[in-house]
PDB file of C-alpha atoms in Angstrom:
ATOM      1  CA  TYR V   1     -54.789 -66.817 -44.870  1.00 81.00           C
ATOM      2  CA  THR V   2     -54.058 -63.387 -46.272  1.00 90.00           C
ATOM      3  CA  TYR V   3     -53.060 -60.734 -43.632  1.00 88.00           C
ATOM      4  CA  ILE V   4     -54.139 -57.121 -44.775  1.00 91.00           C
ATOM      5  CA  GLU V   5     -53.071 -54.115 -42.711  1.00 90.00           C
ATOM      6  CA  VAL V   6     -55.579 -51.200 -42.330  1.00 92.00           C
ATOM      7  CA  ASN V   7     -54.249 -47.758 -41.389  1.00 90.00           C
ATOM      8  CA  VAL V   8     -57.217 -46.505 -39.115  1.00 87.00           C
ATOM      9  CA  GLN V   9     -55.660 -43.224 -38.536  1.00 82.00           C
ATOM     10  CA  GLU V  10     -55.466 -42.373 -42.289  1.00 90.00           C
ATOM     11  CA  GLY V  11     -59.031 -43.439 -42.975  1.00 93.00           C
ATOM     12  CA  GLY V  12     -58.421 -47.083 -43.840  1.00 95.00           C
ATOM     13  CA  THR V  13     -61.858 -48.108 -42.372  1.00 95.00           C
ATOM     14  CA  ARG V  14     -63.671 -45.505 -44.340  1.00 95.00           C
ATOM     15  CA  THR V  15     -62.655 -46.524 -47.958  1.00 96.00           C
ATOM     16  CA  PRO V  16     -65.337 -48.035 -50.255  1.00 95.00           C
ATOM     17  CA  ASP V  17     -63.697 -51.528 -50.154  1.00 95.00           C
ATOM     18  CA  PHE V  18     -63.714 -51.586 -46.410  1.00 95.00           C
ATOM     19  CA  LEU V  19     -67.025 -50.191 -46.000  1.00 96.00           C
ATOM     20  CA  SER V  20     -68.430 -52.964 -48.290  1.00 96.00           C
ATOM     21  CA  LEU V  21     -67.197 -55.477 -45.717  1.00 95.00           C
ATOM     22  CA  ASN V  22     -67.912 -53.469 -42.537  1.00 95.00           C
ATOM     23  CA  PRO V  23     -70.141 -50.404 -42.652  1.00 95.00           C
ATOM     24  CA  HIS V  24     -69.479 -49.877 -38.967  1.00 94.00           C
ATOM     25  CA  GLN V  25     -65.928 -48.834 -39.701  1.00 94.00           C
ATOM     26  CA  SER V  26     -64.290 -51.012 -37.139  1.00 93.00           C
ATOM     27  CA  VAL V  27     -61.559 -53.629 -37.106  1.00 92.00           C
ATOM     28  CA  PRO V  28     -60.841 -56.526 -37.140  1.00 93.00           C
ATOM     29  CA  VAL V  29     -62.820 -58.072 -39.966  1.00 96.00           C
ATOM     30  CA  LEU V  30     -62.687 -61.861 -40.888  1.00 96.00           C
ATOM     31  CA  VAL V  31     -63.531 -63.011 -44.216  1.00 96.00           C
ATOM     32  CA  ASP V  32     -63.869 -66.612 -45.049  1.00 96.00           C
ATOM     33  CA  SER V  33     -65.260 -67.312 -48.533  1.00 93.00           C
ATOM     34  CA  ASN V  34     -68.632 -65.601 -48.463  1.00 94.00           C
ATOM     35  CA  LEU V  35     -68.670 -65.308 -44.688  1.00 96.00           C
ATOM     36  CA  ILE V  36     -67.928 -61.867 -43.189  1.00 97.00           C
ATOM     37  CA  ILE V  37     -67.511 -61.434 -39.291  1.00 97.00           C
ATOM     38  CA  THR V  38     -66.957 -57.918 -37.970  1.00 94.00           C
ATOM     39  CA  GLU V  39     -66.631 -58.568 -34.325  1.00 93.00           C
ATOM     40  CA  SER V  40     -63.468 -60.050 -32.751  1.00 93.00           C
ATOM     41  CA  SER V  41     -65.089 -62.310 -30.174  1.00 95.00           C
ATOM     42  CA  ALA V  42     -67.320 -63.749 -33.017  1.00 95.00           C
ATOM     43  CA  ALA V  43     -64.179 -64.175 -35.125  1.00 96.00           C
ATOM     44  CA  ILE V  44     -62.228 -65.990 -32.419  1.00 95.00           C
ATOM     45  CA  THR V  45     -64.958 -68.426 -31.675  1.00 96.00           C
ATOM     46  CA  TYR V  46     -65.565 -69.192 -35.377  1.00 96.00           C
ATOM     47  CA  LEU V  47     -61.914 -69.817 -36.217  1.00 95.00           C
ATOM     48  CA  VAL V  48     -61.544 -72.262 -33.250  1.00 95.00           C
ATOM     49  CA  SER V  49     -64.767 -74.050 -33.939  1.00 94.00           C
ATOM     50  CA  GLN V  50     -64.304 -74.283 -37.623  1.00 95.00           C
ATOM     51  CA  TYR V  51     -60.663 -75.088 -38.003  1.00 94.00           C
ATOM     52  CA  SER V  52     -59.156 -76.073 -34.761  1.00 91.00           C
ATOM     53  CA  PRO V  53     -61.700 -77.552 -32.269  1.00 92.00           C
ATOM     54  CA  SER V  54     -60.016 -77.771 -28.890  1.00 92.00           C
ATOM     55  CA  ASN V  55     -60.361 -77.038 -25.165  1.00 92.00           C
ATOM     56  CA  LEU V  56     -59.727 -73.407 -26.060  1.00 95.00           C
ATOM     57  CA  TYR V  57     -63.482 -73.461 -26.955  1.00 95.00           C
ATOM     58  CA  PRO V  58     -64.780 -76.945 -26.225  1.00 93.00           C
ATOM     59  CA  GLU V  59     -67.231 -78.470 -28.673  1.00 87.00           C
ATOM     60  CA  CYS V  60     -69.223 -80.325 -26.056  1.00 81.00           C
ATOM     61  CA  GLY V  61     -70.638 -78.767 -22.920  1.00 81.00           C
ATOM     62  CA  ALA V  62     -72.966 -75.628 -23.270  1.00 90.00           C
ATOM     63  CA  THR V  63     -72.033 -74.694 -19.641  1.00 93.00           C
ATOM     64  CA  LYS V  64     -68.327 -74.337 -20.411  1.00 92.00           C
ATOM     65  CA  ARG V  65     -68.996 -72.493 -23.670  1.00 94.00           C
ATOM     66  CA  SER V  66     -71.465 -70.171 -22.089  1.00 96.00           C
ATOM     67  CA  GLN V  67     -68.902 -69.234 -19.373  1.00 96.00           C
ATOM     68  CA  ILE V  68     -66.153 -68.534 -22.019  1.00 97.00           C
ATOM     69  CA  ASP V  69     -68.832 -66.409 -23.897  1.00 97.00           C
ATOM     70  CA  GLN V  70     -69.481 -64.491 -20.855  1.00 97.00           C
ATOM     71  CA  ARG V  71     -65.800 -63.713 -20.302  1.00 97.00           C
ATOM     72  CA  LEU V  72     -65.541 -62.711 -23.986  1.00 97.00           C
ATOM     73  CA  GLN V  73     -68.594 -60.269 -23.603  1.00 97.00           C
ATOM     74  CA  PHE V  74     -67.064 -58.957 -20.298  1.00 98.00           C
ATOM     75  CA  ASN V  75     -63.805 -58.179 -22.032  1.00 98.00           C
ATOM     76  CA  ILE V  76     -65.395 -56.123 -24.785  1.00 96.00           C
ATOM     77  CA  GLY V  77     -68.405 -54.680 -22.955  1.00 96.00           C
ATOM     78  CA  LYS V  78     -66.542 -53.850 -19.696  1.00 97.00           C
ATOM     79  CA  PHE V  79     -62.818 -54.179 -19.707  1.00 98.00           C
ATOM     80  CA  TYR V  80     -62.072 -52.795 -23.109  1.00 97.00           C
ATOM     81  CA  LYS V  81     -64.830 -50.094 -22.710  1.00 97.00           C
ATOM     82  CA  LYS V  82     -63.474 -48.809 -19.367  1.00 97.00           C
ATOM     83  CA  MET V  83     -59.932 -48.787 -20.719  1.00 97.00           C
ATOM     84  CA  GLY V  84     -61.120 -46.937 -23.759  1.00 97.00           C
ATOM     85  CA  ASP V  85     -62.967 -44.449 -21.686  1.00 97.00           C
ATOM     86  CA  CYS V  86     -59.522 -43.522 -20.159  1.00 96.00           C
ATOM     87  CA  VAL V  87     -57.235 -43.573 -23.118  1.00 96.00           C
ATOM     88  CA  TYR V  88     -59.050 -42.888 -26.440  1.00 95.00           C
ATOM     89  CA  PRO V  89     -60.027 -39.175 -25.591  1.00 94.00           C
ATOM     90  CA  VAL V  90     -56.415 -38.555 -25.014  1.00 94.00           C
ATOM     91  CA  CYS V  91     -55.196 -40.559 -28.040  1.00 92.00           C
ATOM     92  CA  LEU V  92     -57.579 -38.552 -30.318  1.00 90.00           C
ATOM     93  CA  GLY V  93     -56.300 -35.149 -28.969  1.00 89.00           C
ATOM     94  CA  LYS V  94     -59.700 -34.367 -27.245  1.00 91.00           C
ATOM     95  CA  THR V  95     -58.068 -33.870 -23.797  1.00 90.00           C
ATOM     96  CA  VAL V  96     -54.726 -34.275 -21.847  1.00 87.00           C
ATOM     97  CA  ASN V  97     -56.570 -35.343 -18.724  1.00 88.00           C
ATOM     98  CA  ILE V  98     -58.386 -38.358 -17.512  1.00 92.00           C
ATOM     99  CA  ASP V  99     -61.351 -38.007 -15.186  1.00 92.00           C
ATOM    100  CA  SER V 100     -60.913 -39.504 -11.784  1.00 93.00           C
ATOM    101  CA  GLU V 101     -64.317 -41.096 -12.319  1.00 95.00           C
ATOM    102  CA  LYS V 102     -63.073 -43.007 -15.261  1.00 96.00           C
ATOM    103  CA  ILE V 103     -60.038 -44.224 -13.436  1.00 96.00           C
ATOM    104  CA  GLU V 104     -62.044 -45.472 -10.623  1.00 96.00           C
ATOM    105  CA  ALA V 105     -64.319 -47.369 -12.926  1.00 97.00           C
ATOM    106  CA  LEU V 106     -61.158 -48.948 -14.613  1.00 97.00           C
ATOM    107  CA  LYS V 107     -59.865 -49.833 -11.218  1.00 97.00           C
ATOM    108  CA  GLU V 108     -63.082 -51.576 -10.238  1.00 97.00           C
ATOM    109  CA  CYS V 109     -62.946 -53.547 -13.525  1.00 97.00           C
ATOM    110  CA  LEU V 110     -59.360 -54.648 -12.768  1.00 98.00           C
ATOM    111  CA  MET V 111     -60.391 -55.884  -9.450  1.00 97.00           C
ATOM    112  CA  TRP V 112     -63.025 -58.009 -10.926  1.00 97.00           C
ATOM    113  CA  ILE V 113     -60.541 -59.573 -13.235  1.00 98.00           C
ATOM    114  CA  ASN V 114     -58.198 -60.039 -10.380  1.00 97.00           C
ATOM    115  CA  GLN V 115     -60.713 -62.198  -8.827  1.00 97.00           C
ATOM    116  CA  MET V 116     -61.435 -64.043 -12.138  1.00 97.00           C
ATOM    117  CA  THR V 117     -57.768 -65.112 -12.420  1.00 97.00           C
ATOM    118  CA  VAL V 118     -57.442 -66.527  -8.971  1.00 97.00           C
ATOM    119  CA  GLY V 119     -57.377 -70.002 -10.539  1.00 96.00           C
ATOM    120  CA  GLY V 120     -54.505 -69.117 -12.886  1.00 97.00           C
ATOM    121  CA  TYR V 121     -56.548 -68.179 -16.073  1.00 98.00           C
ATOM    122  CA  VAL V 122     -59.515 -66.028 -16.821  1.00 97.00           C
ATOM    123  CA  LEU V 123     -61.778 -68.947 -16.326  1.00 96.00           C
ATOM    124  CA  ASP V 124     -60.724 -71.690 -13.945  1.00 94.00           C
ATOM    125  CA  SER V 125     -57.321 -73.532 -14.252  1.00 95.00           C
ATOM    126  CA  SER V 126     -56.919 -73.815 -18.107  1.00 95.00           C
ATOM    127  CA  MET V 127     -56.379 -71.511 -21.073  1.00 97.00           C
ATOM    128  CA  THR V 128     -59.412 -70.616 -23.239  1.00 97.00           C
ATOM    129  CA  ILE V 129     -60.053 -68.230 -26.090  1.00 97.00           C
ATOM    130  CA  ALA V 130     -61.152 -65.838 -23.284  1.00 97.00           C
ATOM    131  CA  ASP V 131     -57.640 -65.465 -22.029  1.00 98.00           C
ATOM    132  CA  LEU V 132     -56.396 -64.553 -25.521  1.00 96.00           C
ATOM    133  CA  ALA V 133     -59.090 -61.781 -25.728  1.00 97.00           C
ATOM    134  CA  PHE V 134     -58.195 -60.458 -22.380  1.00 98.00           C
ATOM    135  CA  LEU V 135     -54.521 -60.584 -23.093  1.00 97.00           C
ATOM    136  CA  SER V 136     -54.974 -58.103 -25.987  1.00 96.00           C
ATOM    137  CA  THR V 137     -56.663 -55.557 -23.810  1.00 97.00           C
ATOM    138  CA  MET V 138     -54.374 -56.097 -20.986  1.00 98.00           C
ATOM    139  CA  SER V 139     -51.247 -55.650 -22.994  1.00 97.00           C
ATOM    140  CA  THR V 140     -52.462 -52.415 -24.317  1.00 97.00           C
ATOM    141  CA  LEU V 141     -53.400 -51.193 -20.861  1.00 97.00           C
ATOM    142  CA  GLU V 142     -49.956 -52.101 -19.645  1.00 97.00           C
ATOM    143  CA  ALA V 143     -48.287 -50.217 -22.529  1.00 97.00           C
ATOM    144  CA  CYS V 144     -50.319 -47.105 -21.879  1.00 96.00           C
ATOM    145  CA  ASN V 145     -49.086 -46.915 -18.199  1.00 94.00           C
ATOM    146  CA  VAL V 146     -52.283 -45.298 -17.102  1.00 92.00           C
ATOM    147  CA  LEU V 147     -52.059 -46.589 -13.574  1.00 92.00           C
ATOM    148  CA  ASP V 148     -50.128 -48.844 -11.264  1.00 94.00           C
ATOM    149  CA  LEU V 149     -50.939 -52.526 -11.908  1.00 96.00           C
ATOM    150  CA  SER V 150     -48.983 -54.014  -9.048  1.00 95.00           C
ATOM    151  CA  PRO V 151     -51.723 -54.327  -6.596  1.00 96.00           C
ATOM    152  CA  TYR V 152     -53.518 -56.792  -8.685  1.00 97.00           C
ATOM    153  CA  LYS V 153     -51.380 -59.850  -7.864  1.00 97.00           C
ATOM    154  CA  ASN V 154     -53.462 -62.601  -9.477  1.00 97.00           C
ATOM    155  CA  LEU V 155     -53.705 -60.539 -12.730  1.00 97.00           C
ATOM    156  CA  GLN V 156     -49.935 -59.930 -12.743  1.00 97.00           C
ATOM    157  CA  VAL V 157     -49.249 -63.653 -12.443  1.00 97.00           C
ATOM    158  CA  TRP V 158     -51.695 -64.547 -15.070  1.00 98.00           C
ATOM    159  CA  LEU V 159     -50.255 -61.789 -17.398  1.00 98.00           C
ATOM    160  CA  ASP V 160     -46.743 -63.141 -16.996  1.00 97.00           C
ATOM    161  CA  ARG V 161     -47.871 -66.763 -17.530  1.00 97.00           C
ATOM    162  CA  MET V 162     -49.806 -65.764 -20.789  1.00 97.00           C
ATOM    163  CA  LYS V 163     -46.811 -63.821 -22.267  1.00 97.00           C
ATOM    164  CA  LYS V 164     -44.758 -67.109 -22.014  1.00 96.00           C
ATOM    165  CA  GLN V 165     -47.445 -69.421 -23.272  1.00 96.00           C
ATOM    166  CA  VAL V 166     -48.794 -67.538 -26.213  1.00 95.00           C
ATOM    167  CA  PRO V 167     -46.641 -68.375 -29.345  1.00 93.00           C
ATOM    168  CA  ASN V 168     -44.624 -65.386 -30.585  1.00 94.00           C
ATOM    169  CA  TYR V 169     -46.236 -62.990 -28.057  1.00 96.00           C
ATOM    170  CA  GLU V 170     -43.754 -60.211 -28.804  1.00 95.00           C
ATOM    171  CA  ASN V 171     -44.718 -59.996 -32.443  1.00 93.00           C
ATOM    172  CA  ASN V 172     -48.280 -61.015 -32.295  1.00 90.00           C
ATOM    173  CA  CYS V 173     -49.414 -58.846 -29.387  1.00 94.00           C
ATOM    174  CA  GLN V 174     -46.661 -56.832 -27.535  1.00 95.00           C
ATOM    175  CA  LYS V 175     -45.516 -54.990 -30.653  1.00 94.00           C
ATOM    176  CA  GLY V 176     -48.851 -53.673 -31.520  1.00 93.00           C
ATOM    177  CA  ALA V 177     -49.697 -52.708 -27.869  1.00 96.00           C
ATOM    178  CA  ALA V 178     -46.364 -50.874 -27.540  1.00 96.00           C
ATOM    179  CA  GLU V 179     -47.336 -48.695 -30.671  1.00 93.00           C
ATOM    180  CA  PHE V 180     -50.710 -48.039 -29.119  1.00 94.00           C
ATOM    181  CA  GLY V 181     -48.993 -47.102 -25.802  1.00 95.00           C
ATOM    182  CA  ASN V 182     -46.690 -44.597 -27.701  1.00 94.00           C
ATOM    183  CA  TRP V 183     -49.675 -43.061 -29.363  1.00 92.00           C
ATOM    184  CA  PHE V 184     -51.324 -42.490 -25.960  1.00 94.00           C
ATOM    185  CA  GLN V 185     -48.071 -41.214 -24.286  1.00 92.00           C
ATOM    186  CA  GLU V 186     -47.605 -38.581 -26.948  1.00 89.00           C
ATOM    187  CA  ASN V 187     -50.598 -36.734 -25.430  1.00 86.00           C
ATOM    188  CA  TYR V 188     -50.230 -37.832 -21.758  1.00 83.00           C
ATOM    189  CA  LYS V 189     -47.557 -38.324 -19.318  1.00 67.00           C
ATOM    190  CA  ALA V 190     -48.832 -41.065 -17.068  1.00 41.00           C
ATOM    191  CA  ASN V 191     -48.308 -41.263 -13.434  1.00 40.00           C
ATOM    192  CA  LYS V 192     -46.643 -37.742 -13.274  1.00 45.00           C
ATOM    193  CA  THR V 193     -47.851 -34.405 -11.763  1.00 40.00           C
ATOM    194  CA  ARG V 194     -46.749 -31.269 -13.192  1.00 36.00           C
ATOM    195  CA  VAL V 195     -45.705 -28.483 -10.874  1.00 31.00           C
ATOM    196  CA  VAL V 196     -45.613 -25.016 -12.373  1.00 33.00           C
ATOM    197  CA  GLU V 197     -43.956 -22.116 -10.476  1.00 34.00           C
ATOM    198  CA  ARG V 198     -45.257 -18.840 -11.474  1.00 34.00           C
ATOM    199  CA  LYS V 199     -42.333 -16.267 -11.883  1.00 37.00           C
ATOM    200  CA  ASP V 200     -44.415 -13.399 -10.627  1.00 40.00           C
ATOM    201  CA  VAL V 201     -44.089 -12.751  -6.956  1.00 41.00           C
ATOM    202  CA  TYR V 202     -45.747 -10.240  -4.744  1.00 39.00           C
ATOM    203  CA  LYS V 203     -44.902  -8.434  -1.558  1.00 43.00           C
ATOM    204  CA  GLU V 204     -47.019  -7.843   1.431  1.00 43.00           C
ATOM    205  CA  ASP V 205     -46.406  -5.460   4.090  1.00 45.00           C
ATOM    206  CA  THR V 206     -46.408  -6.844   7.599  1.00 44.00           C
ATOM    207  CA  GLU V 207     -46.205  -5.272  10.990  1.00 47.00           C
ATOM    208  CA  ASN V 208     -43.885  -6.657  13.685  1.00 48.00           C
ATOM    209  CA  ASP V 209     -42.352  -5.359  17.010  1.00 48.00           C
ATOM    210  CA  GLU V 210     -39.437  -3.805  15.139  1.00 50.00           C
ATOM    211  CA  GLY V 211     -41.396  -1.977  12.508  1.00 50.00           C
ATOM    212  CA  LYS V 212     -42.648  -2.583   8.875  1.00 47.00           C
ATOM    213  CA  SER V 213     -41.040  -5.344   6.817  1.00 46.00           C
ATOM    214  CA  ASP V 214     -41.691  -6.956   3.566  1.00 46.00           C
ATOM    215  CA  GLU V 215     -42.460 -10.730   2.945  1.00 43.00           C
ATOM    216  CA  THR V 216     -42.076 -12.180  -0.548  1.00 39.00           C
ATOM    217  CA  TYR V 217     -44.452 -14.938  -1.662  1.00 36.00           C
ATOM    218  CA  ILE V 218     -43.976 -17.335  -4.473  1.00 37.00           C
ATOM    219  CA  VAL V 219     -47.198 -18.652  -5.838  1.00 35.00           C
ATOM    220  CA  THR V 220     -47.151 -22.384  -6.976  1.00 33.00           C
ATOM    221  CA  GLU V 221     -49.764 -24.151  -9.048  1.00 33.00           C
ATOM    222  CA  THR V 222     -50.096 -27.937  -9.057  1.00 33.00           C
ATOM    223  CA  VAL V 223     -51.574 -29.416 -12.201  1.00 37.00           C
ATOM    224  CA  SER V 224     -52.439 -33.073 -12.372  1.00 41.00           C
ATOM    225  CA  ASN V 225     -53.214 -35.211 -15.396  1.00 53.00           C
ATOM    226  CA  ILE V 226     -56.026 -36.893 -13.510  1.00 49.00           C
ATOM    227  CA  SER V 227     -58.827 -34.310 -13.150  1.00 48.00           C
ATOM    228  CA  SER V 228     -61.861 -34.413 -10.875  1.00 41.00           C
ATOM    229  CA  SER V 229     -65.540 -33.769 -11.466  1.00 40.00           C
ATOM    230  CA  ASP V 230     -67.979 -31.748  -9.548  1.00 34.00           C
ATOM    231  CA  TYR V 231     -68.818 -34.201  -6.792  1.00 30.00           C
ATOM    232  CA  ALA V 232     -66.623 -35.355  -3.825  1.00 32.00           C
ATOM    233  CA  TYR V 233     -63.767 -37.763  -4.171  1.00 31.00           C
ATOM    234  CA  SER V 234     -61.270 -39.254  -1.521  1.00 31.00           C
ATOM    235  CA  THR V 235     -57.840 -38.132  -2.544  1.00 30.00           C
ATOM    236  CA  ASP V 236     -56.573 -41.642  -1.524  1.00 34.00           C
ATOM    237  CA  TYR V 237     -56.949 -43.958  -4.490  1.00 33.00           C
ATOM    238  CA  THR V 238     -55.045 -46.899  -2.969  1.00 37.00           C
ATOM    239  CA  PHE V 239     -56.559 -50.378  -2.131  1.00 40.00           C
ATOM    240  CA  SER V 240     -55.315 -53.796  -1.295  1.00 42.00           C
ATOM    241  CA  ALA V 241     -55.735 -56.758  -3.457  1.00 44.00           C
ATOM    242  CA  SER V 242     -54.872 -60.298  -1.840  1.00 46.00           C
ATOM    243  CA  ASP V 243     -53.710 -63.458  -3.500  1.00 45.00           C
ATOM    244  CA  ASP V 244     -57.200 -65.091  -3.204  1.00 44.00           C
ATOM    245  CA  GLY V 245     -58.651 -62.255  -5.412  1.00 42.00           C
ATOM    246  CA  SER V 246     -60.386 -60.408  -2.543  1.00 43.00           C
ATOM    247  CA  TYR V 247     -59.916 -56.655  -2.110  1.00 42.00           C
ATOM    248  CA  THR V 248     -60.697 -53.647  -0.109  1.00 45.00           C
ATOM    249  CA  PRO V 249     -62.302 -51.281  -2.603  1.00 42.00           C
ATOM    250  CA  VAL V 250     -61.211 -47.709  -3.091  1.00 41.00           C
ATOM    251  CA  ASN V 251     -63.586 -44.877  -2.024  1.00 41.00           C
ATOM    252  CA  ILE V 252     -66.337 -44.273  -4.626  1.00 37.00           C
ATOM    253  CA  PRO V 253     -67.400 -40.690  -5.717  1.00 42.00           C
ATOM    254  CA  LEU V 254     -70.399 -39.388  -3.708  1.00 43.00           C
ATOM    255  CA  ASP V 255     -73.120 -36.940  -4.465  1.00 42.00           C
ATOM    256  CA  GLY V 256     -74.338 -34.250  -2.192  1.00 48.00           C
ATOM    257  CA  ALA V 257     -76.707 -36.728  -0.413  1.00 44.00           C
ATOM    258  CA  GLY V 258     -73.791 -39.049   0.357  1.00 43.00           C
ATOM    259  CA  GLN V 259     -74.965 -41.664  -2.264  1.00 40.00           C
ATOM    260  CA  ARG V 260     -72.613 -43.595  -4.521  1.00 36.00           C
ATOM    261  CA  LYS V 261     -72.517 -42.286  -8.079  1.00 35.00           C
ATOM    262  CA  GLY V 262     -71.778 -44.501 -11.174  1.00 31.00           C
ATOM    263  CA  GLY V 263     -69.207 -44.212 -13.952  1.00 28.00           C
ATOM    264  CA  ALA V 264     -69.582 -42.030 -16.883  1.00 26.00           C
ATOM    265  CA  ALA V 265     -71.215 -43.056 -19.999  1.00 23.00           C
ATOM    266  CA  LEU V 266     -69.139 -43.776 -23.153  1.00 24.00           C
ATOM    267  CA  ALA V 267     -69.050 -40.856 -25.524  1.00 22.00           C
ATOM    268  CA  ARG V 268     -68.685 -43.047 -28.529  1.00 22.00           C
ATOM    269  CA  GLN V 269     -68.235 -46.670 -29.493  1.00 22.00           C
ATOM    270  CA  THR V 270     -64.564 -47.687 -29.159  1.00 24.00           C
ATOM    271  CA  MET V 271     -62.951 -49.832 -31.697  1.00 27.00           C
ATOM    272  CA  MET V 272     -62.158 -53.577 -30.761  1.00 30.00           C
ATOM    273  CA  ILE V 273     -58.808 -54.694 -31.776  1.00 29.00           C
ATOM    274  CA  VAL V 274     -57.722 -58.365 -31.519  1.00 33.00           C
ATOM    275  CA  ALA V 275     -54.005 -57.574 -31.725  1.00 31.00           C
ATOM    276  CA  PRO V 276     -53.864 -53.915 -30.964  1.00 35.00           C
ATOM    277  CA  ALA V 277     -51.748 -51.776 -33.201  1.00 30.00           C
ATOM    278  CA  LEU V 278     -52.023 -48.072 -33.891  1.00 29.00           C
ATOM    279  CA  GLY V 279     -50.909 -47.521 -37.434  1.00 34.00           C
ATOM    280  CA  SER V 280     -51.354 -51.042 -38.847  1.00 37.00           C
ATOM    281  CA  ILE V 281     -54.314 -52.932 -37.497  1.00 38.00           C
ATOM    282  CA  PRO V 282     -54.910 -56.388 -39.039  1.00 41.00           C
ATOM    283  CA  LEU V 283     -57.760 -57.251 -41.369  1.00 39.00           C
ATOM    284  CA  LEU V 284     -57.655 -61.037 -41.756  1.00 41.00           C
ATOM    285  CA  LYS V 285     -58.962 -62.483 -45.047  1.00 41.00           C
ATOM    286  CA  GLN V 286     -59.093 -66.190 -45.868  1.00 37.00           C
TER     287      GLN V 286
END
């Protein structure tokens, strides 16, 4: 195959040549003779089915394939989307903060994946193409360092295993994920709270038994990179995740009536990247 790099930031997905392949302006794109596939999940299933039939995507058994397809759809429709809600507005310079609502939605998604990986892989006890799809998203999230991943014990075991089992992981996935993480970190300092001390002070006269005295106050302002919305949140975002995939969920935002509120809608459709990279994202062409 021919491996073509597309510079998304410099408009590589908006050129006439690229638009003729994919008017949706997203990557990756797979071209095989006269066939053009513009979604990563579809490209993965096609490549395995057409060129390397295996247990990664079994030919026989509609039940197994449907379960793999479900995981692939979860990756792009839930996992990647929730991650994108958190990181893309920062990457694109629209904000330097991440709403607490979006962080909570991402944590909930990670807890689901922690349950999925209780058997050692995303689906049961053997690797499938769903693991490869999840690995791309998970590597990107890890590189962005948005939140602490240590409570998700099953997920951590799975990630360590996949890094060892996937051929040339460092070049095929980790390198691109690191570039994406650097892009994100340019506009956001993860897991840090900035404390600003105002230099201006003021004095207040107070009375005591011995007469009048002056008390000097220094006003401090705490600014966090995780911002809250108008409704109530618990300030404790911790939770527990056990080896069997069960967990105690974090507190969920409440409205004025004490009812649970859902996550924010995605402002725009995020790009799907098979092997995530910032400046050079692959376009595969047979």
